[in-house]
Tab-separated table of C-alpha atoms in Angstrom:
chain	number	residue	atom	x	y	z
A	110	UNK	CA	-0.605	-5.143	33.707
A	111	UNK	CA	-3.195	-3.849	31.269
A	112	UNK	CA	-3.888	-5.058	27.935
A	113	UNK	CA	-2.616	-2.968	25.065
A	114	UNK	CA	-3.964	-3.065	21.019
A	115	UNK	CA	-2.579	-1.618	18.305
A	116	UNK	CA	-4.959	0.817	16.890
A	117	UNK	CA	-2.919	2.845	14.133
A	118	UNK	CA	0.133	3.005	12.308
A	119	UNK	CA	0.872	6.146	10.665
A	120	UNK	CA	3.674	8.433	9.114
A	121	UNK	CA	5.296	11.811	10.064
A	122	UNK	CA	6.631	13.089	6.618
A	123	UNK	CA	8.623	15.462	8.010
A	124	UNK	CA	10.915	12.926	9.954
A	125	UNK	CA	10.155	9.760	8.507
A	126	UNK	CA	9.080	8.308	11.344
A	127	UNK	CA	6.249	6.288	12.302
A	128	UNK	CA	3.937	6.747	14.722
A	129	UNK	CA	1.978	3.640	16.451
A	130	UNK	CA	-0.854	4.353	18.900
A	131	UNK	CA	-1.484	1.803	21.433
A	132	UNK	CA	-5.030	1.054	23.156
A	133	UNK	CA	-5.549	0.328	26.522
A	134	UNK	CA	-9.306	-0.228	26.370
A	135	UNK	CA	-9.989	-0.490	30.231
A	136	UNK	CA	-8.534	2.579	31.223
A	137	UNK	CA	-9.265	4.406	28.022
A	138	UNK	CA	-5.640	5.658	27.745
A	139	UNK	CA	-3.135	5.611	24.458
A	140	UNK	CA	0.313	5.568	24.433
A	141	UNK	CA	1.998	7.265	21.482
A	142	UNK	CA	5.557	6.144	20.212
A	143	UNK	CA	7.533	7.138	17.373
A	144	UNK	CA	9.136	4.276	16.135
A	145	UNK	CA	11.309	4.326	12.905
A	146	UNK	CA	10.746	3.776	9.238
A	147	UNK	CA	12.239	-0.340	9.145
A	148	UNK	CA	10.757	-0.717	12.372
A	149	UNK	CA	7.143	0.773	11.586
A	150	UNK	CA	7.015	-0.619	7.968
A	151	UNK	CA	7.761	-4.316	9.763
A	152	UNK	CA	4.608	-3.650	12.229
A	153	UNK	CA	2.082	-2.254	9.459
A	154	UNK	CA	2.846	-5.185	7.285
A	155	UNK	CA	2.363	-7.688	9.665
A	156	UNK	CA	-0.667	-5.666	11.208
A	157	UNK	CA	-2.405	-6.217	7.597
A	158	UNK	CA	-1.456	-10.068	7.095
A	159	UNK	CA	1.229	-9.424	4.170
A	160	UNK	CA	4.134	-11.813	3.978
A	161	UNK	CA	7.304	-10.424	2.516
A	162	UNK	CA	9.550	-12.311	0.097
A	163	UNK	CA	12.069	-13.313	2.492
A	164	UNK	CA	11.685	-13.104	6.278
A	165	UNK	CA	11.795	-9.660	7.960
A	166	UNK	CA	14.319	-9.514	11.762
A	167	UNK	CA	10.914	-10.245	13.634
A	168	UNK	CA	9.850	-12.893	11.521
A	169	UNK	CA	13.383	-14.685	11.495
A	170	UNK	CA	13.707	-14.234	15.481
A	171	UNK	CA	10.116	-16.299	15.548
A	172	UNK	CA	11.557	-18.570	13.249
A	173	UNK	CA	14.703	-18.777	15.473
A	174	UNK	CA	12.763	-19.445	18.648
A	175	UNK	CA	10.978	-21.946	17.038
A	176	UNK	CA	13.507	-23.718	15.789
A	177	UNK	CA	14.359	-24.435	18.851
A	178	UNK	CA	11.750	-24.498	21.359
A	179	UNK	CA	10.884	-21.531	22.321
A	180	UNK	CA	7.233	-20.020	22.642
A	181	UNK	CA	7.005	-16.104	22.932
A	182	UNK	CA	3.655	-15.845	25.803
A	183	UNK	CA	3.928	-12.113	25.651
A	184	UNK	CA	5.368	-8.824	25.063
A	185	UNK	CA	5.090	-6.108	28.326
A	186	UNK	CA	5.809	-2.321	27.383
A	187	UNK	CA	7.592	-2.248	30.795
A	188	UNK	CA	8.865	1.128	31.598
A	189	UNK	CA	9.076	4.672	30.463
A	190	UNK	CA	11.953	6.828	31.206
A	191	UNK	CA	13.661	9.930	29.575
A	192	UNK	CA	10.855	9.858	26.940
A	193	UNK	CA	11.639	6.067	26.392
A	194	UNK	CA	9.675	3.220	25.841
A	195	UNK	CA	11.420	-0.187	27.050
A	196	UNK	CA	9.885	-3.801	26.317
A	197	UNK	CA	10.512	-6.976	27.733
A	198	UNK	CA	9.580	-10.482	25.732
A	199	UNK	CA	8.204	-13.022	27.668
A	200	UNK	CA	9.630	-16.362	26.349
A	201	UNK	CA	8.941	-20.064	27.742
A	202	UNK	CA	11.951	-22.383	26.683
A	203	UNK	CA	11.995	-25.605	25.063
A	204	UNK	CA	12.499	-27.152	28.737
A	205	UNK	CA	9.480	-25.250	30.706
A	206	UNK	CA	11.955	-22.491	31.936
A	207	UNK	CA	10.437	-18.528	31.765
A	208	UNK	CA	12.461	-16.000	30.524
A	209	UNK	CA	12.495	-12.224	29.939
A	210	UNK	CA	14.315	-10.828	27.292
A	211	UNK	CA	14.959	-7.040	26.788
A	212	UNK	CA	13.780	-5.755	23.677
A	213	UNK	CA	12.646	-2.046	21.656
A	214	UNK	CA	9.053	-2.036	21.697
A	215	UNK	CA	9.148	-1.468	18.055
A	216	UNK	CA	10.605	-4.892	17.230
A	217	UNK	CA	8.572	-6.667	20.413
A	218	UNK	CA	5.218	-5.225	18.851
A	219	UNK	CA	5.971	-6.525	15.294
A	220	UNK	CA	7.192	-10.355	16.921
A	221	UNK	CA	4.028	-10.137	19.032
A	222	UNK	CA	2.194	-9.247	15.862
A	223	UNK	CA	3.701	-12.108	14.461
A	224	UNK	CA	3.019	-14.561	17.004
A	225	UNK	CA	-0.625	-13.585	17.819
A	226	UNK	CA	0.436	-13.106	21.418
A	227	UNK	CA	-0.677	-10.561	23.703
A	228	UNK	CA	0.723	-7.343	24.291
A	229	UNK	CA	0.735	-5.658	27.733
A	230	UNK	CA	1.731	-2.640	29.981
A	231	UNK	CA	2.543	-1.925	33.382
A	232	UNK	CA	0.068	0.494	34.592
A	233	UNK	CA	2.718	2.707	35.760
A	234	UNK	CA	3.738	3.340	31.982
A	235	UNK	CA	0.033	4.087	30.987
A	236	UNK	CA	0.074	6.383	33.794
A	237	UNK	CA	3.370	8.637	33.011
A	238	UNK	CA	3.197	8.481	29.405
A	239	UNK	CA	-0.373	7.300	28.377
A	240	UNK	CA	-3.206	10.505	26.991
A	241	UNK	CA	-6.330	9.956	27.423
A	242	UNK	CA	-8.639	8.691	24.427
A	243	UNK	CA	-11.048	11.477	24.788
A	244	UNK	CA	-7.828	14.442	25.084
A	245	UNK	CA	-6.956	12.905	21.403
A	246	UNK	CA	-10.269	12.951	19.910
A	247	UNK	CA	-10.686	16.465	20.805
A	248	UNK	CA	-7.112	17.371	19.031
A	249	UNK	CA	-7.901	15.366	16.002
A	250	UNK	CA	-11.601	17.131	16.415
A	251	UNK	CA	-9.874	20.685	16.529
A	252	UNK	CA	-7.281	19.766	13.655
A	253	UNK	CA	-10.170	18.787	11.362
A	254	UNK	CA	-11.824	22.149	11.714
A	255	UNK	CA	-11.296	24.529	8.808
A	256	UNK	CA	-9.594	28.368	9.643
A	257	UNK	CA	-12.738	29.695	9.863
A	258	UNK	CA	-14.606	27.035	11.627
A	259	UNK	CA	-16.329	24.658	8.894
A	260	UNK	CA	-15.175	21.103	8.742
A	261	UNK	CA	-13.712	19.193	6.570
A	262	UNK	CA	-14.770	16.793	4.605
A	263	UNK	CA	-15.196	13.201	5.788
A	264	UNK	CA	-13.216	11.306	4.105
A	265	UNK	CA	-14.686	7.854	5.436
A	266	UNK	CA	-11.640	6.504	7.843
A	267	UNK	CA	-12.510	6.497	11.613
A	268	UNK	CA	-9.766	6.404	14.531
A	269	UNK	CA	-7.032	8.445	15.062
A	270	UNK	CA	-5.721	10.221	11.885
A	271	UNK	CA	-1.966	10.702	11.845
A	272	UNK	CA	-0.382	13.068	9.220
Protein backbone atom coordinates (compact mmCIF):
# COMPACT_ATOMS: atom_id res chain seq x y z
CA UNK A 1 0.00 0.00 0.00
CA UNK A 2 1.23 3.47 -0.87
CA UNK A 3 0.17 6.62 0.55
CA UNK A 4 -2.13 8.75 -1.55
CA UNK A 5 -2.86 12.93 -1.13
CA UNK A 6 -5.23 14.81 -2.61
CA UNK A 7 -3.60 17.39 -4.68
CA UNK A 8 -6.52 19.06 -6.82
CA UNK A 9 -10.05 19.26 -7.26
CA UNK A 10 -11.20 20.66 -10.40
CA UNK A 11 -14.20 20.94 -12.93
CA UNK A 12 -14.89 19.67 -16.52
CA UNK A 13 -17.57 22.20 -17.80
CA UNK A 14 -18.46 20.27 -20.45
CA UNK A 15 -19.78 17.26 -18.29
CA UNK A 16 -20.06 18.59 -15.00
CA UNK A 17 -17.90 16.45 -13.55
CA UNK A 18 -15.14 16.74 -11.25
CA UNK A 19 -11.93 15.72 -11.53
CA UNK A 20 -9.66 14.82 -8.29
CA UNK A 21 -5.96 14.04 -8.76
CA UNK A 22 -4.43 11.87 -6.27
CA UNK A 23 -0.56 11.93 -5.17
CA UNK A 24 1.42 9.13 -4.53
CA UNK A 25 4.60 10.96 -3.53
CA UNK A 26 6.99 7.85 -3.35
CA UNK A 27 6.45 6.59 -6.61
CA UNK A 28 5.73 9.92 -8.20
CA UNK A 29 2.53 8.60 -9.86
CA UNK A 30 -1.23 10.32 -9.98
CA UNK A 31 -4.27 8.74 -10.34
CA UNK A 32 -6.99 10.72 -12.10
CA UNK A 33 -10.81 10.08 -11.36
CA UNK A 34 -13.80 11.75 -12.46
CA UNK A 35 -16.04 11.83 -9.76
CA UNK A 36 -19.46 13.67 -9.93
CA UNK A 37 -20.74 17.11 -9.16
CA UNK A 38 -22.45 16.12 -5.25
CA UNK A 39 -19.66 13.93 -4.84
CA UNK A 40 -16.73 16.44 -5.85
CA UNK A 41 -18.44 19.55 -4.30
CA UNK A 42 -18.56 17.28 -0.80
CA UNK A 43 -14.58 16.64 -1.19
CA UNK A 44 -13.55 20.38 -2.16
CA UNK A 45 -15.49 21.67 0.75
CA UNK A 46 -14.16 19.56 3.19
CA UNK A 47 -10.60 19.80 1.48
CA UNK A 48 -10.82 23.73 2.38
CA UNK A 49 -12.22 23.38 6.11
CA UNK A 50 -15.90 24.76 5.28
CA UNK A 51 -18.75 23.36 7.31
CA UNK A 52 -22.10 23.31 5.62
CA UNK A 53 -25.37 24.22 7.33
CA UNK A 54 -26.54 20.85 7.92
CA UNK A 55 -24.40 17.71 7.60
CA UNK A 56 -23.41 16.50 4.10
CA UNK A 57 -23.82 11.99 3.49
CA UNK A 58 -20.01 11.86 4.54
CA UNK A 59 -20.30 13.96 7.38
CA UNK A 60 -23.56 12.18 8.74
CA UNK A 61 -21.93 8.56 8.09
CA UNK A 62 -18.92 9.98 10.56
CA UNK A 63 -21.46 11.12 12.74
CA UNK A 64 -23.19 7.68 12.48
CA UNK A 65 -20.05 5.72 13.24
CA UNK A 66 -19.46 7.74 16.00
CA UNK A 67 -22.42 7.50 17.51
CA UNK A 68 -21.78 4.34 17.99
CA UNK A 69 -18.31 3.34 18.25
CA UNK A 70 -16.85 3.17 15.37
CA UNK A 71 -13.36 4.72 14.29
CA UNK A 72 -12.69 4.94 10.43
CA UNK A 73 -8.38 3.99 10.44
CA UNK A 74 -8.37 4.34 6.72
CA UNK A 75 -9.63 4.50 3.31
CA UNK A 76 -7.62 2.01 0.51
CA UNK A 77 -8.37 2.86 -3.29
CA UNK A 78 -8.32 -0.97 -3.72
CA UNK A 79 -8.77 -1.95 -7.26
CA UNK A 80 -9.19 -0.72 -10.75
CA UNK A 81 -11.18 -2.51 -13.26
CA UNK A 82 -13.19 -1.58 -16.47
CA UNK A 83 -11.97 2.04 -15.96
CA UNK A 84 -13.24 1.80 -12.27
CA UNK A 85 -12.02 2.94 -9.19
CA UNK A 86 -13.27 0.74 -6.06
CA UNK A 87 -12.58 1.76 -2.27
CA UNK A 88 -12.73 -0.07 0.75
CA UNK A 89 -13.15 1.80 4.42
CA UNK A 90 -11.25 0.49 7.02
CA UNK A 91 -13.41 0.68 10.22
CA UNK A 92 -12.46 -0.57 13.92
CA UNK A 93 -15.80 -1.25 15.91
CA UNK A 94 -16.88 -0.14 19.17
CA UNK A 95 -15.72 -3.76 20.49
CA UNK A 96 -11.98 -3.91 18.87
CA UNK A 97 -13.34 -5.89 15.79
CA UNK A 98 -11.75 -4.66 12.05
CA UNK A 99 -13.89 -4.27 9.35
CA UNK A 100 -13.88 -3.42 5.63
CA UNK A 101 -16.60 -1.81 4.14
CA UNK A 102 -17.08 -1.31 0.32
CA UNK A 103 -17.41 2.10 -0.68
CA UNK A 104 -17.05 4.75 -4.14
CA UNK A 105 -13.88 6.38 -3.72
CA UNK A 106 -15.63 9.60 -4.14
CA UNK A 107 -17.59 9.33 -0.88
CA UNK A 108 -14.45 7.31 0.98
CA UNK A 109 -12.12 10.37 0.02
CA UNK A 110 -14.57 13.04 1.37
CA UNK A 111 -15.20 10.68 4.95
CA UNK A 112 -11.41 10.31 5.02
CA UNK A 113 -11.22 14.04 4.49
CA UNK A 114 -13.45 14.30 7.21
CA UNK A 115 -11.86 12.15 9.62
CA UNK A 116 -8.19 13.22 9.05
CA UNK A 117 -7.39 9.60 8.30
CA UNK A 118 -5.12 8.34 5.81
CA UNK A 119 -5.79 7.47 2.42
CA UNK A 120 -4.04 4.59 0.60
CA UNK A 121 -3.59 2.43 -2.60
CA UNK A 122 -2.64 -0.88 -3.55
CA UNK A 123 0.31 -0.57 -5.71
CA UNK A 124 -1.28 -2.62 -8.27
CA UNK A 125 -3.90 0.29 -8.86
CA UNK A 126 -1.06 2.96 -9.12
CA UNK A 127 0.43 0.68 -11.52
CA UNK A 128 -2.64 0.05 -14.11
CA UNK A 129 -4.21 3.29 -13.79
CA UNK A 130 -1.66 5.75 -12.15
CA UNK A 131 0.45 8.58 -14.93
CA UNK A 132 3.35 9.60 -14.03
CA UNK A 133 3.85 13.19 -12.37
CA UNK A 134 6.37 14.25 -14.87
CA UNK A 135 3.94 12.77 -18.20
CA UNK A 136 1.31 15.47 -16.63
CA UNK A 137 3.52 18.33 -16.22
CA UNK A 138 4.60 18.06 -19.69
CA UNK A 139 0.71 18.05 -20.94
CA UNK A 140 -0.20 20.89 -18.73
CA UNK A 141 3.39 22.41 -20.06
CA UNK A 142 2.23 21.84 -23.79
CA UNK A 143 -1.48 23.08 -23.07
CA UNK A 144 -0.11 26.35 -21.65
CA UNK A 145 1.80 27.12 -24.81
CA UNK A 146 0.17 29.66 -27.11
CA UNK A 147 -0.61 28.49 -31.16
CA UNK A 148 2.37 29.88 -32.11
CA UNK A 149 4.61 28.95 -29.32
CA UNK A 150 4.64 31.93 -26.64
CA UNK A 151 3.25 31.20 -23.25
CA UNK A 152 0.78 32.26 -21.43
CA UNK A 153 0.57 34.25 -18.84
CA UNK A 154 1.20 33.07 -15.28
CA UNK A 155 -1.49 33.46 -13.56
CA UNK A 156 0.13 32.65 -10.02
CA UNK A 157 -1.52 28.99 -9.15
CA UNK A 158 1.02 26.07 -9.20
CA UNK A 159 -0.02 22.22 -9.55
CA UNK A 160 -2.00 20.67 -11.93
CA UNK A 161 -4.49 23.03 -13.71
CA UNK A 162 -7.77 21.36 -14.63
CA UNK A 163 -10.19 23.16 -17.05
Amino acid sequence: MVGVDLVSVGVVEETASVILVLRAAALGRLLVMEVGLMEGRAIALEAEGVRTPRPLTHELTHRVMEALGGTLTRVVICDYRDRTFFADLELLTAEGREVLVDARPSDAIALALRAGVPIVAEEAVLEAAGVPEEELEEELEEEEATPDGAEKEDDGEKGPVLH
